[in-house]
Tab-separated table of C-alpha atoms in Angstrom:
chain	number	residue	atom	x	y	z
C	17	VAL	CA	204.399	13.603	191.052
C	18	ALA	CA	207.510	12.018	192.546
C	19	SER	CA	209.590	15.179	192.232
C	20	GLU	CA	206.795	17.312	193.676
C	21	LEU	CA	206.273	15.096	196.714
C	22	SER	CA	209.984	14.531	197.298
C	23	GLY	CA	210.320	18.281	197.688
C	24	LEU	CA	208.020	18.095	200.703
C	25	PHE	CA	209.263	14.986	202.520
C	26	GLU	CA	211.260	11.800	202.027
C	27	LEU	CA	209.314	9.313	199.943
C	28	PRO	CA	208.770	5.705	201.108
C	29	PRO	CA	211.185	3.108	199.658
C	30	GLU	CA	208.430	1.621	197.490
C	31	LEU	CA	208.057	4.979	195.712
C	32	ALA	CA	211.654	6.140	195.767
C	33	GLU	CA	211.938	6.283	191.964
C	34	PRO	CA	209.508	8.071	189.597
C	35	ASP	CA	208.806	4.836	187.698
C	36	ASP	CA	207.744	3.139	190.940
C	37	PHE	CA	204.477	5.087	190.852
C	38	LEU	CA	203.498	3.162	187.722
C	39	ASP	CA	203.521	-0.129	189.640
C	40	PHE	CA	200.597	0.827	191.897
C	41	ASP	CA	197.090	2.150	191.432
C	42	THR	CA	195.956	5.471	192.902
C	43	GLU	CA	194.385	3.944	196.014
C	44	ASP	CA	197.526	1.975	196.872
C	45	ILE	CA	199.702	5.063	196.407
C	46	ASP	CA	197.368	7.073	198.603
C	47	ASN	CA	197.499	4.484	201.397
C	48	MET	CA	201.278	4.157	201.208
C	49	LEU	CA	201.830	7.908	201.338
C	50	VAL	CA	199.395	8.464	204.204
C	51	ASN	CA	200.916	5.659	206.290
C	52	HIS	CA	204.435	6.832	205.488
C	53	VAL	CA	203.727	10.443	206.455
C	54	GLU	CA	202.065	9.294	209.679
C	55	THR	CA	205.313	7.488	210.495
C	56	LEU	CA	207.450	10.500	209.554
C	57	TRP	CA	205.269	12.724	211.738
C	58	GLU	CA	205.675	10.462	214.764
C	59	GLN	CA	209.429	10.164	214.164
C	60	ARG	CA	209.744	13.941	213.949
C	61	ILE	CA	207.918	14.387	217.250
C	62	GLU	CA	210.040	11.684	218.879
C	63	THR	CA	213.251	13.284	217.600
C	64	LEU	CA	212.386	16.851	218.604
C	65	GLY	CA	210.347	16.096	221.690
C	66	GLU	CA	206.635	16.806	221.916
C	67	ASP	CA	206.994	20.320	223.344
C	68	VAL	CA	209.537	21.460	220.739
C	69	ALA	CA	207.553	19.852	217.908
C	70	GLU	CA	204.427	21.711	218.992
C	71	LYS	CA	206.293	25.019	219.078
C	72	LEU	CA	207.724	24.293	215.649
C	73	ALA	CA	204.279	23.463	214.254
C	74	GLN	CA	202.854	26.713	215.605
C	75	ALA	CA	205.738	28.735	214.186
C	76	VAL	CA	205.615	27.258	210.698
C	77	ILE	CA	201.834	27.570	210.476
C	78	LEU	CA	201.964	31.277	211.321
C	79	ARG	CA	204.824	31.830	208.914
C	80	ALA	CA	203.100	29.954	206.085
C	81	ILE	CA	199.804	31.793	206.517
C	82	ASP	CA	201.575	35.153	206.662
C	83	SER	CA	203.758	34.669	203.587
C	84	GLN	CA	201.138	32.895	201.477
C	85	TRP	CA	198.454	35.460	202.353
C	86	VAL	CA	200.666	38.387	201.336
C	87	GLU	CA	201.418	36.662	198.039
C	88	HIS	CA	197.713	35.900	197.563
C	89	LEU	CA	196.730	39.555	198.050
C	90	THR	CA	199.362	40.653	195.538
C	91	GLU	CA	198.088	38.165	192.957
C	92	MET	CA	194.473	39.208	193.604
C	93	ASP	CA	195.404	42.844	193.037
C	94	ASN	CA	197.147	41.984	189.768
C	95	MET	CA	194.161	39.941	188.681
C	96	ARG	CA	191.738	42.813	189.396
C	97	GLN	CA	193.805	45.181	187.296
C	98	GLY	CA	193.702	42.889	184.285
C	99	ILE	CA	190.194	41.467	184.609
C	100	GLY	CA	188.718	44.175	182.377
C	101	LEU	CA	190.559	42.668	179.417
C	102	GLN	CA	188.175	39.697	179.594
C	103	ALA	CA	185.535	41.910	177.973
C	104	VAL	CA	187.669	42.009	174.829
C	105	GLY	CA	187.104	38.271	174.462
C	106	GLN	CA	183.357	38.765	175.003
C	107	ARG	CA	183.483	37.317	178.504
C	108	ASP	CA	181.716	38.809	181.509
C	109	PRO	CA	184.509	40.311	183.665
C	110	LEU	CA	182.501	39.788	186.870
C	111	VAL	CA	181.925	36.095	186.158
C	112	GLN	CA	185.576	35.623	185.262
C	113	TYR	CA	186.648	37.469	188.407
C	114	ARG	CA	184.531	35.233	190.631
C	115	HIS	CA	185.775	32.101	188.912
C	116	ARG	CA	189.438	33.051	189.067
C	117	SER	CA	189.283	34.363	192.651
C	118	TYR	CA	187.780	31.051	193.777
C	119	GLU	CA	190.594	29.152	192.055
C	120	MET	CA	193.166	31.425	193.684
C	121	PHE	CA	191.622	30.791	197.110
C	122	GLN	CA	192.061	27.055	196.585
C	123	GLU	CA	195.649	27.660	195.481
C	124	LEU	CA	196.217	29.663	198.672
C	125	ASN	CA	195.096	26.727	200.812
C	126	VAL	CA	197.311	24.303	198.906
C	127	GLY	CA	200.266	26.678	199.188
C	128	ILE	CA	199.866	26.941	202.962
C	129	ASP	CA	199.642	23.161	203.371
C	130	ARG	CA	202.732	22.542	201.272
C	131	GLN	CA	204.815	25.219	202.973
C	132	VAL	CA	203.882	23.886	206.423
C	133	THR	CA	204.781	20.346	205.351
C	134	HIS	CA	208.093	21.286	203.759
C	135	THR	CA	209.205	23.431	206.702
C	136	PHE	CA	208.095	21.049	209.450
C	137	PHE	CA	209.987	18.099	207.983
C	138	ASN	CA	213.067	19.966	206.733
C	139	ALA	CA	213.778	22.780	209.202
C	140	VAL	CA	216.808	22.256	211.440
C	141	VAL	CA	215.823	22.993	215.026
C	142	GLN	CA	218.166	23.905	217.853
C	143	GLU	CA	216.769	24.526	221.309
C	144	THR	CA	218.878	26.958	223.308
C	145	PRO	CA	218.187	27.102	227.059
C	146	THR	CA	217.700	30.555	228.555
C	147	VAL	CA	219.536	31.907	231.598
C	148	GLN	CA	216.372	31.973	233.695
C	149	PRO	CA	215.536	28.446	234.896
C	150	VAL	CA	211.789	29.113	234.932
C	151	ALA	CA	211.666	30.234	231.311
C	152	GLN	CA	211.307	27.821	228.440
C	153	GLY	CA	214.022	27.500	225.827
C	154	LYS	CA	213.903	29.226	222.486
C	155	LEU	CA	213.892	27.573	219.110
C	156	THR	CA	216.445	28.467	216.499
C	157	LEU	CA	215.611	27.253	213.022
C	158	SER	CA	217.922	27.011	210.069
C	159	GLY	CA	217.560	25.500	206.644
C	160	PRO	CA	214.334	25.782	204.612
C	161	SER	CA	212.052	28.661	205.656
C	162	SER	CA	214.392	29.710	208.446
C	163	ASP	CA	212.381	32.909	208.975
C	164	ALA	CA	210.037	30.801	211.052
C	165	GLY	CA	212.638	30.976	213.834
C	166	SER	CA	211.555	34.425	214.955
C	167	GLU	CA	207.971	33.241	215.339
C	168	ALA	CA	209.136	30.182	217.274
C	169	ASN	CA	211.142	32.314	219.686
C	170	SER	CA	208.206	34.590	220.380
C	171	LEU	CA	205.971	31.576	221.027
C	172	ALA	CA	208.205	29.949	223.615
C	173	ALA	CA	206.175	31.313	226.526
C	174	ASN	CA	202.774	30.340	225.118
C	175	GLY	CA	200.529	27.818	226.885
C	176	ARG	CA	200.470	24.152	225.988
C	177	THR	CA	196.858	24.288	224.806
C	178	SER	CA	197.532	26.608	221.882
C	179	ARG	CA	200.632	24.639	220.889
C	180	SER	CA	198.714	21.368	220.967
C	181	ALA	CA	196.093	22.880	218.674
C	182	SER	CA	198.862	23.999	216.350
C	183	ALA	CA	200.282	20.484	216.259
C	184	VAL	CA	196.879	19.175	215.195
C	185	LEU	CA	196.575	21.866	212.520
C	186	GLY	CA	200.112	21.177	211.390
C	187	LYS	CA	199.394	17.493	210.945
C	188	ARG	CA	196.195	18.319	209.093
C	189	SER	CA	198.168	20.532	206.706
C	190	VAL	CA	200.699	17.757	206.184
C	191	MET	CA	198.006	15.239	205.303
C	192	SER	CA	196.337	17.749	202.973
C	193	ALA	CA	199.642	18.334	201.232
C	194	VAL	CA	199.986	14.578	200.695
C	195	ASN	CA	196.577	14.474	199.054
C	196	THR	CA	197.328	17.458	196.817
C	197	GLY	CA	200.490	15.812	195.565
C	198	HIS	CA	198.622	13.272	193.443
C	199	GLY	CA	195.235	12.823	191.825
C	200	ASP	CA	193.183	15.467	190.024
C	201	ASP	CA	192.459	18.919	191.405
C	202	ALA	CA	188.816	18.279	192.211
C	203	ALA	CA	189.746	15.521	194.639
C	204	PHE	CA	191.646	17.645	197.073
C	205	LYS	CA	189.980	21.031	197.227
C	206	ARG	CA	189.306	22.028	200.813
C	207	LYS	CA	185.699	21.617	201.941
C	208	ILE	CA	183.791	24.876	202.434
C	209	GLY	CA	180.600	25.023	204.482
C	210	ARG	CA	177.549	25.769	202.351
C	211	ASN	CA	176.495	28.590	204.671
C	212	GLU	CA	179.961	30.161	204.770
C	213	ALA	CA	180.827	33.217	202.711
C	214	CYS	CA	181.989	32.223	199.247
C	215	PRO	CA	185.786	32.616	198.988
C	216	CYS	CA	185.414	34.250	195.577
C	217	GLY	CA	184.660	37.552	197.304
C	218	SER	CA	181.121	37.996	195.962
C	219	GLY	CA	179.673	38.447	199.459
C	220	LYS	CA	177.143	35.667	198.867
C	221	LYS	CA	176.882	32.422	200.782
C	222	TYR	CA	178.839	29.577	199.180
C	223	LYS	CA	175.657	27.589	198.487
C	224	ARG	CA	174.229	30.490	196.478
C	225	CYS	CA	177.414	31.156	194.535
C	226	HIS	CA	180.118	28.662	193.523
C	227	GLY	CA	178.541	26.005	195.748
C	228	ARG	CA	175.566	25.655	193.433
C	229	ALA	CA	177.491	23.303	191.215
C	230	THR	CA	178.643	21.081	194.097
């Protein structure tokens, strides 16, 4: 757990060493991590400036969704090609496909949250002013996930409303990533509306498919 979370952000002093996690119960660890990440988030905004932080959040969200979605589609395609082998083990391929595709959808969400968190806290940001005084500066990112820099540059002229929304989404992803770093899987799966389409791809509403058991 310690190594996984430390790859996303700097751990609080109380949990700096792996053995430190054994000194607290799950609820205490959860509270410490949430409070610590809230502080890191505010420090990051203060360091970068609110406008730059919002542009960064928007850039890393777009980059994470794009890269994770492409990887998800590739894995789904590979899974479809091999799902017929389930029949050899006397399992219904359709049932197995629905089950595995649902799990992969949850993994997609977790992957997006973790990539957003890692990039937001670790990317090195340099704001370069443009020649035109009326234009906003561009962001240049280096370090982890530096490809997000191109998205940040293209977003420099966007309105404040969309960037503010991205900052909110970015923080939500960060907090989700904190929750997925500890505890069991069932505790941090993203909520899906019962009337939404089931993410398994069956075409049914969630409440009539995988949502029946929840």
